[in-house]
XYZ file of C-alpha atoms in Angstrom:
387
model
C 96.658 90.096 227.008
C 97.058 88.249 230.186
C 97.038 84.841 228.833
C 95.551 84.181 232.424
C 92.751 86.248 231.921
C 92.507 84.569 228.427
C 92.134 81.089 229.607
C 89.486 82.140 232.241
C 87.542 84.262 229.363
C 87.725 80.946 227.593
C 86.742 78.571 230.427
C 83.772 80.983 231.143
C 82.257 80.340 227.650
C 83.281 76.710 227.868
C 81.213 76.212 230.700
C 78.125 77.520 229.543
C 78.485 80.951 231.137
C 78.209 84.241 229.295
C 80.543 87.063 228.075
C 80.354 90.550 229.531
C 80.235 92.853 226.085
C 83.243 93.884 227.142
C 84.559 90.464 227.657
C 83.142 89.564 223.976
C 86.020 92.287 223.047
C 88.608 91.410 224.779
C 88.522 87.468 223.646
C 87.862 88.398 219.623
C 89.943 90.752 219.786
C 92.998 88.633 221.520
C 91.762 85.763 218.659
C 92.549 88.578 216.007
C 95.573 89.020 217.175
C 96.674 85.255 217.246
C 95.279 85.292 213.343
C 97.201 88.570 212.485
C 100.763 87.191 213.336
C 100.010 83.937 212.122
C 98.847 84.853 208.437
C 102.235 87.284 208.834
C 104.751 84.802 210.169
C 102.725 82.413 207.312
C 104.251 84.157 204.318
C 107.658 83.852 205.569
C 107.370 80.313 205.735
C 108.107 78.090 203.124
C 107.535 74.716 204.885
C 103.709 75.414 204.234
C 101.836 73.559 201.114
C 99.029 75.300 198.887
C 96.924 77.548 200.363
C 93.730 75.486 201.143
C 96.717 73.411 203.267
C 98.002 77.260 204.450
C 94.644 77.608 205.889
C 94.468 73.818 207.656
C 97.978 75.103 208.724
C 97.280 78.245 210.153
C 94.369 77.176 212.098
C 95.307 74.387 213.762
C 98.485 76.726 215.686
C 95.885 79.311 216.306
C 94.475 76.428 218.078
C 97.395 75.351 219.592
C 98.230 78.418 220.886
C 95.211 78.883 222.688
C 95.407 75.323 224.035
C 92.357 73.857 222.255
C 91.988 70.141 221.384
C 90.916 69.614 217.869
C 89.639 66.076 218.564
C 87.023 64.439 217.334
C 83.590 65.342 217.448
C 82.785 62.088 219.412
C 85.727 63.366 222.019
C 84.433 66.846 222.753
C 85.304 68.243 225.529
C 84.094 72.137 226.437
C 87.397 73.694 225.050
C 86.108 72.201 221.156
C 82.572 74.363 222.189
C 85.267 76.851 222.481
C 87.021 77.251 219.641
C 83.547 76.598 217.199
C 82.027 79.100 218.951
C 85.028 82.023 218.443
C 84.946 81.015 215.331
C 81.655 81.402 214.509
C 81.390 85.215 215.364
C 84.654 86.124 213.656
C 85.018 87.923 210.319
C 86.030 85.595 207.410
C 89.386 87.746 207.295
C 91.272 83.946 207.246
C 88.576 82.295 205.059
C 89.487 84.549 202.570
C 93.523 84.409 202.993
C 92.962 80.628 202.430
C 91.191 81.485 198.388
C 93.538 83.540 198.032
C 92.227 84.919 194.830
C 94.065 88.028 195.355
C 91.324 90.270 194.265
C 88.808 92.960 196.175
C 86.040 90.166 197.970
C 82.138 91.350 196.257
C 80.869 93.357 198.791
C 77.322 91.410 198.730
C 75.797 91.857 201.488
C 72.815 88.863 203.086
C 69.755 90.842 204.356
C 68.874 89.894 208.053
C 65.962 88.471 206.489
C 68.113 86.183 203.623
C 70.855 84.451 206.675
C 70.201 80.971 207.110
C 71.870 79.456 210.374
C 73.921 75.904 210.186
C 72.391 72.746 210.422
C 72.397 71.574 214.518
C 71.682 68.398 216.036
C 68.368 67.407 216.022
C 66.875 63.870 214.917
C 64.063 61.378 215.412
C 64.421 58.591 216.643
C 61.709 55.745 215.880
C 61.640 52.568 218.721
C 60.569 49.229 217.640
C 56.521 49.910 218.639
C 56.757 52.510 215.474
C 56.457 55.867 218.232
C 58.348 58.874 216.921
C 60.173 60.528 219.603
C 61.434 63.809 218.588
C 65.327 63.837 220.277
C 65.383 68.144 220.307
C 61.959 68.325 221.730
C 63.250 65.763 224.683
C 64.056 66.430 228.235
C 67.446 64.519 229.420
C 67.324 61.282 230.757
C 65.440 58.343 230.138
C 63.049 58.568 226.748
C 61.821 55.437 226.555
C 62.803 52.078 228.052
C 62.564 48.171 225.717
C 62.900 45.555 227.987
C 66.280 45.167 229.283
C 67.398 48.305 227.533
C 67.052 52.433 229.252
C 66.889 54.795 226.004
C 68.758 58.100 227.112
C 69.746 61.463 226.381
C 72.218 62.979 228.375
C 73.788 66.090 229.344
C 75.427 66.891 225.717
C 71.850 66.352 224.146
C 73.371 62.308 222.704
C 71.385 59.700 222.749
C 72.872 55.897 224.647
C 71.493 52.980 225.147
C 71.845 51.613 228.436
C 71.522 47.773 228.559
C 70.983 45.591 231.703
C 71.469 41.629 232.521
C 67.647 40.958 231.538
C 66.901 39.677 228.017
C 63.709 40.259 227.327
C 64.674 41.947 223.902
C 64.246 39.825 220.802
C 66.788 40.655 218.099
C 63.954 42.016 215.776
C 63.419 44.755 217.942
C 64.672 47.103 216.247
C 65.426 51.227 216.470
C 65.682 54.217 213.816
C 66.824 57.482 214.492
C 66.737 59.847 211.394
C 68.424 63.169 211.284
C 67.171 65.696 208.740
C 68.938 68.310 206.253
C 70.276 70.719 208.664
C 70.540 67.920 211.361
C 73.499 65.839 212.840
C 73.293 63.399 215.645
C 75.143 61.330 217.642
C 74.665 57.910 219.478
C 76.368 55.830 221.550
C 74.712 51.649 220.758
C 73.835 48.285 222.599
C 77.458 47.457 222.281
C 79.177 50.827 223.059
C 79.971 51.345 219.210
C 79.557 55.219 218.595
C 77.934 56.473 215.139
C 77.617 60.375 214.317
C 75.358 61.241 211.348
C 75.616 63.631 209.085
C 72.537 65.763 207.785
C 69.469 63.455 205.821
C 71.411 59.978 207.373
C 69.778 57.183 208.916
C 70.987 54.359 211.057
C 68.432 51.096 212.094
C 70.343 48.755 214.286
C 69.075 46.666 217.032
C 68.719 47.874 220.837
C 70.662 44.354 222.023
C 72.736 42.914 219.376
C 73.830 38.644 219.371
C 76.162 36.828 220.746
C 76.711 36.023 217.032
C 77.552 39.162 214.914
C 76.385 43.017 215.421
C 74.925 44.129 212.104
C 73.113 47.918 211.720
C 71.679 49.255 208.369
C 72.867 53.427 207.011
C 71.931 56.020 204.809
C 73.358 59.395 204.030
C 77.261 59.620 206.121
C 77.995 57.983 209.134
C 81.045 58.141 210.974
C 81.690 55.057 213.284
C 83.950 54.414 216.288
C 83.710 50.049 216.518
C 84.127 49.156 220.060
C 85.533 45.496 220.091
C 83.396 42.697 221.734
C 84.920 39.760 222.547
C 82.718 36.649 221.969
C 81.283 34.109 224.261
C 83.505 31.383 225.915
C 85.689 31.896 222.636
C 89.143 34.031 221.139
C 88.203 36.590 218.572
C 85.512 39.205 218.633
C 82.212 39.588 217.335
C 82.001 40.878 214.078
C 80.639 43.978 212.994
C 79.277 44.543 209.747
C 77.238 47.883 207.687
C 74.952 47.689 204.859
C 74.494 50.403 202.911
C 73.006 50.375 198.988
C 75.011 48.285 197.091
C 77.747 47.510 199.555
C 78.495 45.908 202.881
C 81.301 46.619 205.187
C 82.878 43.951 207.847
C 84.444 44.798 211.001
C 86.009 43.684 214.384
C 87.250 47.347 215.806
C 88.459 50.674 214.150
C 87.333 54.152 213.667
C 86.081 54.405 209.553
C 83.731 57.084 208.247
C 80.864 56.243 204.689
C 79.576 58.699 202.605
C 76.523 56.426 200.991
C 74.029 59.800 200.043
C 71.826 58.281 197.184
C 72.537 61.875 195.037
C 76.434 60.773 194.874
C 78.241 59.172 191.913
C 80.175 56.631 194.220
C 79.826 55.466 198.037
C 82.972 56.117 199.810
C 83.928 53.936 202.377
C 87.311 56.397 204.422
C 89.545 54.244 206.705
C 90.888 55.935 209.766
C 92.403 52.641 211.768
C 92.078 49.254 212.399
C 91.099 46.860 209.925
C 87.420 46.862 207.244
C 86.286 44.624 204.311
C 84.316 46.072 201.255
C 81.875 43.494 200.015
C 79.904 45.193 196.679
C 76.807 43.607 195.839
C 78.475 41.932 192.588
C 80.698 39.929 194.490
C 83.456 42.510 194.669
C 85.558 42.513 197.839
C 88.443 44.724 199.301
C 90.427 44.706 202.376
C 91.243 48.433 203.644
C 94.247 49.718 205.447
C 94.583 52.618 207.412
C 94.645 55.781 205.325
C 92.863 54.454 201.745
C 89.067 54.802 200.729
C 86.959 51.883 199.206
C 84.948 53.961 195.700
C 82.413 52.086 194.595
C 80.740 53.439 191.738
C 80.543 50.657 188.635
C 83.334 48.864 190.320
C 84.878 48.517 193.403
C 88.448 50.560 193.764
C 90.337 51.963 196.772
C 92.955 53.999 196.605
C 94.140 56.700 199.136
C 92.333 59.181 201.484
C 92.049 61.780 202.362
C 91.751 61.827 205.819
C 91.463 65.952 206.963
C 88.467 66.032 203.597
C 86.887 63.168 204.353
C 86.420 63.756 207.791
C 86.468 67.468 208.074
C 82.643 66.892 208.539
C 83.138 65.118 211.923
C 85.719 67.963 212.857
C 83.140 70.836 212.052
C 84.324 72.236 208.948
C 84.450 72.623 205.469
C 87.249 71.320 203.794
C 87.628 71.777 199.999
C 90.691 70.529 197.709
C 89.715 70.645 193.579
C 85.793 70.018 194.380
C 83.472 71.059 192.187
C 80.965 73.231 193.511
C 78.412 71.074 192.221
C 79.653 68.740 195.061
C 80.066 72.462 197.509
C 76.041 72.919 196.523
C 75.063 69.477 197.348
C 76.890 69.538 201.287
C 75.385 72.989 201.386
C 72.165 72.147 200.356
C 72.236 69.158 203.081
C 73.200 71.025 205.607
C 71.946 73.904 205.816
C 68.144 72.386 205.071
C 67.746 75.356 201.106
C 67.666 74.803 198.249
C 70.334 75.321 195.122
C 70.406 76.846 191.459
C 72.939 76.481 188.650
C 73.766 76.216 185.687
C 75.614 73.380 184.633
C 78.719 74.673 183.251
C 78.793 76.273 186.418
C 78.980 72.945 188.502
C 81.752 72.366 187.120
C 84.310 74.732 188.425
C 86.572 73.399 190.866
C 87.254 75.596 194.959
C 89.589 75.029 197.459
C 89.271 76.181 200.580
C 88.219 75.708 204.128
C 85.198 76.311 206.442
C 83.413 75.957 209.734
C 80.139 74.554 209.538
C 79.396 76.063 212.796
C 79.261 79.761 210.306
C 76.209 80.504 208.432
C 74.828 80.214 204.659
C 76.946 83.642 204.266
C 79.884 81.999 204.679
C 79.217 80.810 201.454
C 78.270 82.552 199.859
C 81.934 85.058 200.686
C 84.269 82.063 200.150
C 82.446 80.986 196.871
C 82.570 85.279 195.735
C 86.061 85.713 196.742
C 87.308 83.827 193.682
C 85.612 86.177 191.194
C 84.148 83.226 189.713
C 80.469 82.749 190.198
C 78.053 85.633 191.562
C 75.737 84.482 194.513
C 72.211 84.927 195.237
C 70.082 84.337 198.855
C 66.362 84.642 198.188
C 65.091 83.498 201.969
C 65.728 79.089 201.414
C 67.363 79.297 198.122
C 70.567 80.233 196.801
C 71.017 81.058 192.584
C 74.648 81.010 191.598
C 75.360 82.528 187.954
C 78.219 83.910 186.383
């Protein structure tokens, strides 16, 4: 296929234009061809790692060949949306390769009624006066004003705070953004820092930070990119604090992820860039370096992090590496807003693989069943796993 035609079709989809059936067919055929070429090359490439890593490597190669840059979710460009749209429309031929069971896939099919779509950008914003705004139902533009701060919804559907020069807002004026199961959201805080909330999460913050410190509180899972903010008339930066149940994280300017869901066994803080200091409620502390993860359970420990796995949700994926089905299903339950049922012994089965979060629930069903370790049934919004 002519590369110029392929590029034009990608750009057309990225701009939000609808492709004709013929154009869709051309685009899918080209992507499938790339996929087959990379799968064939992978079989002869000894440099690729274990099965799940091979799948990740193959996907990255394809993205590079179609000029898709897999940047962080917070720096989304049109081409990133193209990649998600392409993957959402593909079969799981690549996904099944990643699981590499070497067996036939169970031909379980979901009826149209049973199909469950993935989560999307949706959240509720609670203002300082207690009023609540459903962000998915709100038009772009200024959605509220509190003192000298304008709260805006931009063209991408994200929330940002436009702080004026007026000092009318008192430090106690706090906003809270909350995502439900099946939701995620991006917010630019008053200091320019960016936070991305995963499903079933919340973030509370003042509408204007003080000059001495910046402090927020969170539940669930949030990825942060913190802007440096100079102390007035002094050397150094205004410290940024993130409070969760059982710990406090102090940062100056860095990128990190905190997973603090109440139904998880530990609070995990993963550092991508910069430096953070962890303090537990029990008095323990640790200073993280990039690539490290603090795990707070019965005590605070530090270990090397699998950054790709921990930040997979930020890049629009599920990545599982030796993960228990119990852990996988908790993530699935939150993202697809469903209930799950399974006997305890099945919950301890371990899986490897990668699935795009833009895929419907049937992708997860096929992933599990392709291994022949378990059988999955979907009834409306219930996912039932049995032997």
